[in-house]
């Protein structure tokens, strides 16, 4: 039985919800068409992402088949398509270089446990609070890194040694290898990229990526072109799934891969929920973030057991699924089964696919990840947020994704707190009997002064407001602090207010606190609110009490 509402609904997979609504032949037809469409898009991407990540190409297909099926079956989004994602290329490659394929499987397995735990602990709602400039910045940074990583196969370069991983070391090495440029590889890469570019513009529903690599592979096979292919580099693709087995679970190995597992978890949660939000915006539906994290966790655990790697929600494939008219999660499950069928039937033909063509696919993906329009919009409308974006982008390219996200979040929080502090203020209002006061004397030498506090009163705004209070209210007989328009008060703000009130009492003023919310009063008393302060419901009551005093 599916809970219609209540606390357990947030953990209910969307597949059960879709079935409970009544799943008929019409819905199945829609999911069948959408699933097959997405499978055609996912096949070349899964191969390309795996190769770019430094793992055998069939590992990308395993990730899409096993992980993609479970993301749709157990996740909290109706339209999410799971599989290997370009955002993980850098992290996966670094993990393989440090710990090997067994270490990658273990890190993926642990990240699945962490993702499922995050969903069970209802942390999904918090993961979504990522500032827009941070997501744009690290996505663009990943695009830059992928673009740089594909220049060697795209240009057909031959390096003297292993290709450097860090960006600042990679670029000089690629530049030094330019004399070894391979004209045929370059033609293959440009041809694939150009084909996809034209297809997106004039035939967006056409499976451009699959057709591009199919044509490239056919050309290599017909003309026996001397270019690196999947077959020459990896010996082809396995035509069946491996038997499931647990990754090595030794304590020392777990300690070694734990930082990588945490990085997979953080990026996977952000990427998946961001993709689910995109699907929501396209359909008007709402995903269940905690159920989605649990589904992503199960998918990563299973992917690791079959030899795959990180599974996450993929924005491009999810958007394709929505545009193809999917009804529900069955479309994603069909996409995985269709990929399995392709592996069983077409694996021998994949050996002829040139690596330069797959590089052309990833070049198009990487350029699409750099959202120039969003960057221009932020540059025109929000310069402070552009700083957040550029800092996140730079940290992504020059350091790593985890540090980039932490830096972006910290800078985004500072920008937000600065703006929140600017919205806070103090307004001095004199009693109506004070009609002879001049504007420049406002708040000075009056019988009664009302100080209306507006906006959040917290650690970011307290110093500014303290200066205003000291300047406005020096010597009135009766001081009223109007807190009716203060929506937020923290302990710093409470200490600031109690200190100011105590100072006013020491100078012989009568002090009233008007309109404070109960939770704010509780905080003020905890901060040491002086006993001599009158607590009133509003300013009118405070003035009335002053008149009778």
mmCIF file of N, CA and C in Angstrom, residues 457-459 462-463 466 469 481 483 489-503 520-530 533:
data_model
loop_
_atom_site.group_PDB
_atom_site.id
_atom_site.type_symbol
_atom_site.label_atom_id
_atom_site.label_comp_id
_atom_site.label_asym_id
_atom_site.label_seq_id
_atom_site.Cartn_x
_atom_site.Cartn_y
_atom_site.Cartn_z
ATOM 1 N N UNK A 457 18.071 40.620 12.323
ATOM 2 C CA UNK A 457 19.006 41.186 13.289
ATOM 3 C C UNK A 457 19.907 40.047 13.752
ATOM 4 N N UNK A 458 21.045 39.889 13.071
ATOM 5 C CA UNK A 458 21.912 38.745 13.302
ATOM 6 C C UNK A 458 23.359 39.225 13.326
ATOM 7 N N UNK A 459 24.295 38.281 13.372
ATOM 8 C CA UNK A 459 25.702 38.663 13.549
ATOM 9 C C UNK A 459 26.221 39.547 12.424
ATOM 10 N N UNK A 462 24.262 43.147 13.179
ATOM 11 C CA UNK A 462 24.317 43.740 14.520
ATOM 12 C C UNK A 462 25.299 44.906 14.635
ATOM 13 N N UNK A 463 26.540 44.826 14.138
ATOM 14 C CA UNK A 463 27.458 45.963 14.282
ATOM 15 C C UNK A 463 26.960 47.224 13.593
ATOM 16 N N UNK A 466 24.113 48.641 15.693
ATOM 17 C CA UNK A 466 24.603 49.221 16.948
ATOM 18 C C UNK A 466 25.065 50.658 16.749
ATOM 19 N N UNK A 469 22.025 52.870 16.379
ATOM 20 C CA UNK A 469 21.354 53.073 17.657
ATOM 21 C C UNK A 469 22.108 54.086 18.520
ATOM 22 N N UNK A 481 11.841 50.137 21.752
ATOM 23 C CA UNK A 481 12.435 49.306 20.693
ATOM 24 C C UNK A 481 11.312 48.482 20.060
ATOM 25 N N UNK A 483 10.166 45.774 17.689
ATOM 26 C CA UNK A 483 10.706 44.598 17.010
ATOM 27 C C UNK A 483 9.649 43.851 16.192
ATOM 28 N N UNK A 489 16.244 36.680 14.481
ATOM 29 C CA UNK A 489 17.134 37.153 15.544
ATOM 30 C C UNK A 489 18.018 35.990 15.969
ATOM 31 N N UNK A 490 19.352 36.214 15.955
ATOM 32 C CA UNK A 490 20.248 35.172 16.455
ATOM 33 C C UNK A 490 20.860 35.631 17.772
ATOM 34 N N UNK A 491 21.717 34.801 18.367
ATOM 35 C CA UNK A 491 22.255 35.116 19.683
ATOM 36 C C UNK A 491 23.152 36.350 19.651
ATOM 37 N N UNK A 492 23.872 36.567 18.565
ATOM 38 C CA UNK A 492 24.687 37.781 18.457
ATOM 39 C C UNK A 492 23.808 39.017 18.480
ATOM 40 N N UNK A 493 22.725 38.974 17.689
ATOM 41 C CA UNK A 493 21.790 40.096 17.685
ATOM 42 C C UNK A 493 21.140 40.290 19.044
ATOM 43 N N UNK A 494 20.823 39.177 19.717
ATOM 44 C CA UNK A 494 20.205 39.278 21.041
ATOM 45 C C UNK A 494 21.155 39.921 22.040
ATOM 46 N N UNK A 495 22.432 39.527 22.036
ATOM 47 C CA UNK A 495 23.415 40.140 22.935
ATOM 48 C C UNK A 495 23.594 41.616 22.620
ATOM 49 N N UNK A 496 23.567 41.960 21.319
ATOM 50 C CA UNK A 496 23.702 43.365 20.936
ATOM 51 C C UNK A 496 22.546 44.194 21.483
ATOM 52 N N UNK A 497 21.324 43.683 21.346
ATOM 53 C CA UNK A 497 20.151 44.418 21.825
ATOM 54 C C UNK A 497 20.131 44.539 23.350
ATOM 55 N N UNK A 498 20.443 43.432 24.030
ATOM 56 C CA UNK A 498 20.430 43.507 25.494
ATOM 57 C C UNK A 498 21.515 44.446 26.014
ATOM 58 N N UNK A 499 22.678 44.458 25.353
ATOM 59 C CA UNK A 499 23.736 45.388 25.754
ATOM 60 C C UNK A 499 23.321 46.829 25.551
ATOM 61 N N UNK A 500 22.648 47.117 24.425
ATOM 62 C CA UNK A 500 22.185 48.469 24.172
ATOM 63 C C UNK A 500 21.119 48.880 25.185
ATOM 64 N N UNK A 501 20.177 47.943 25.480
ATOM 65 C CA UNK A 501 19.113 48.255 26.447
ATOM 66 C C UNK A 501 19.697 48.510 27.825
ATOM 67 N N UNK A 502 20.699 47.715 28.196
ATOM 68 C CA UNK A 502 21.327 47.910 29.503
ATOM 69 C C UNK A 502 22.017 49.275 29.566
ATOM 70 N N UNK A 503 22.640 49.687 28.494
ATOM 71 C CA UNK A 503 23.304 50.988 28.429
ATOM 72 C C UNK A 503 22.285 52.112 28.568
ATOM 73 N N UNK A 520 11.775 35.224 20.054
ATOM 74 C CA UNK A 520 12.804 36.248 20.176
ATOM 75 C C UNK A 520 12.962 36.684 21.626
ATOM 76 N N UNK A 521 11.829 36.766 22.352
ATOM 77 C CA UNK A 521 11.894 37.102 23.780
ATOM 78 C C UNK A 521 12.677 36.042 24.558
ATOM 79 N N UNK A 522 12.438 34.799 24.201
ATOM 80 C CA UNK A 522 13.154 33.708 24.861
ATOM 81 C C UNK A 522 14.659 33.830 24.634
ATOM 82 N N UNK A 523 15.043 34.195 23.407
ATOM 83 C CA UNK A 523 16.457 34.349 23.074
ATOM 84 C C UNK A 523 17.053 35.556 23.799
ATOM 85 N N UNK A 524 16.285 36.650 23.878
ATOM 86 C CA UNK A 524 16.760 37.856 24.560
ATOM 87 C C UNK A 524 16.954 37.602 26.052
ATOM 88 N N UNK A 525 16.036 36.865 26.664
ATOM 89 C CA UNK A 525 16.184 36.551 28.091
ATOM 90 C C UNK A 525 17.407 35.663 28.315
ATOM 91 N N UNK A 526 17.637 34.731 27.381
ATOM 92 C CA UNK A 526 18.826 33.880 27.501
ATOM 93 C C UNK A 526 20.103 34.698 27.366
ATOM 94 N N UNK A 527 20.035 35.813 26.615
ATOM 95 C CA UNK A 527 21.200 36.680 26.428
ATOM 96 C C UNK A 527 21.384 37.669 27.569
ATOM 97 N N UNK A 528 20.472 37.649 28.574
ATOM 98 C CA UNK A 528 20.625 38.510 29.739
ATOM 99 C C UNK A 528 19.835 39.799 29.662
ATOM 100 N N UNK A 529 18.614 39.763 29.182
ATOM 101 C CA UNK A 529 17.778 40.964 29.097
ATOM 102 C C UNK A 529 17.569 41.556 30.495
ATOM 103 N N UNK A 530 17.882 42.855 30.687
ATOM 104 C CA UNK A 530 17.759 43.465 32.021
ATOM 105 C C UNK A 530 16.332 43.404 32.557
ATOM 106 N N UNK A 533 13.265 46.355 31.931
ATOM 107 C CA UNK A 533 12.675 46.630 30.616
ATOM 108 C C UNK A 533 11.215 46.192 30.605
#
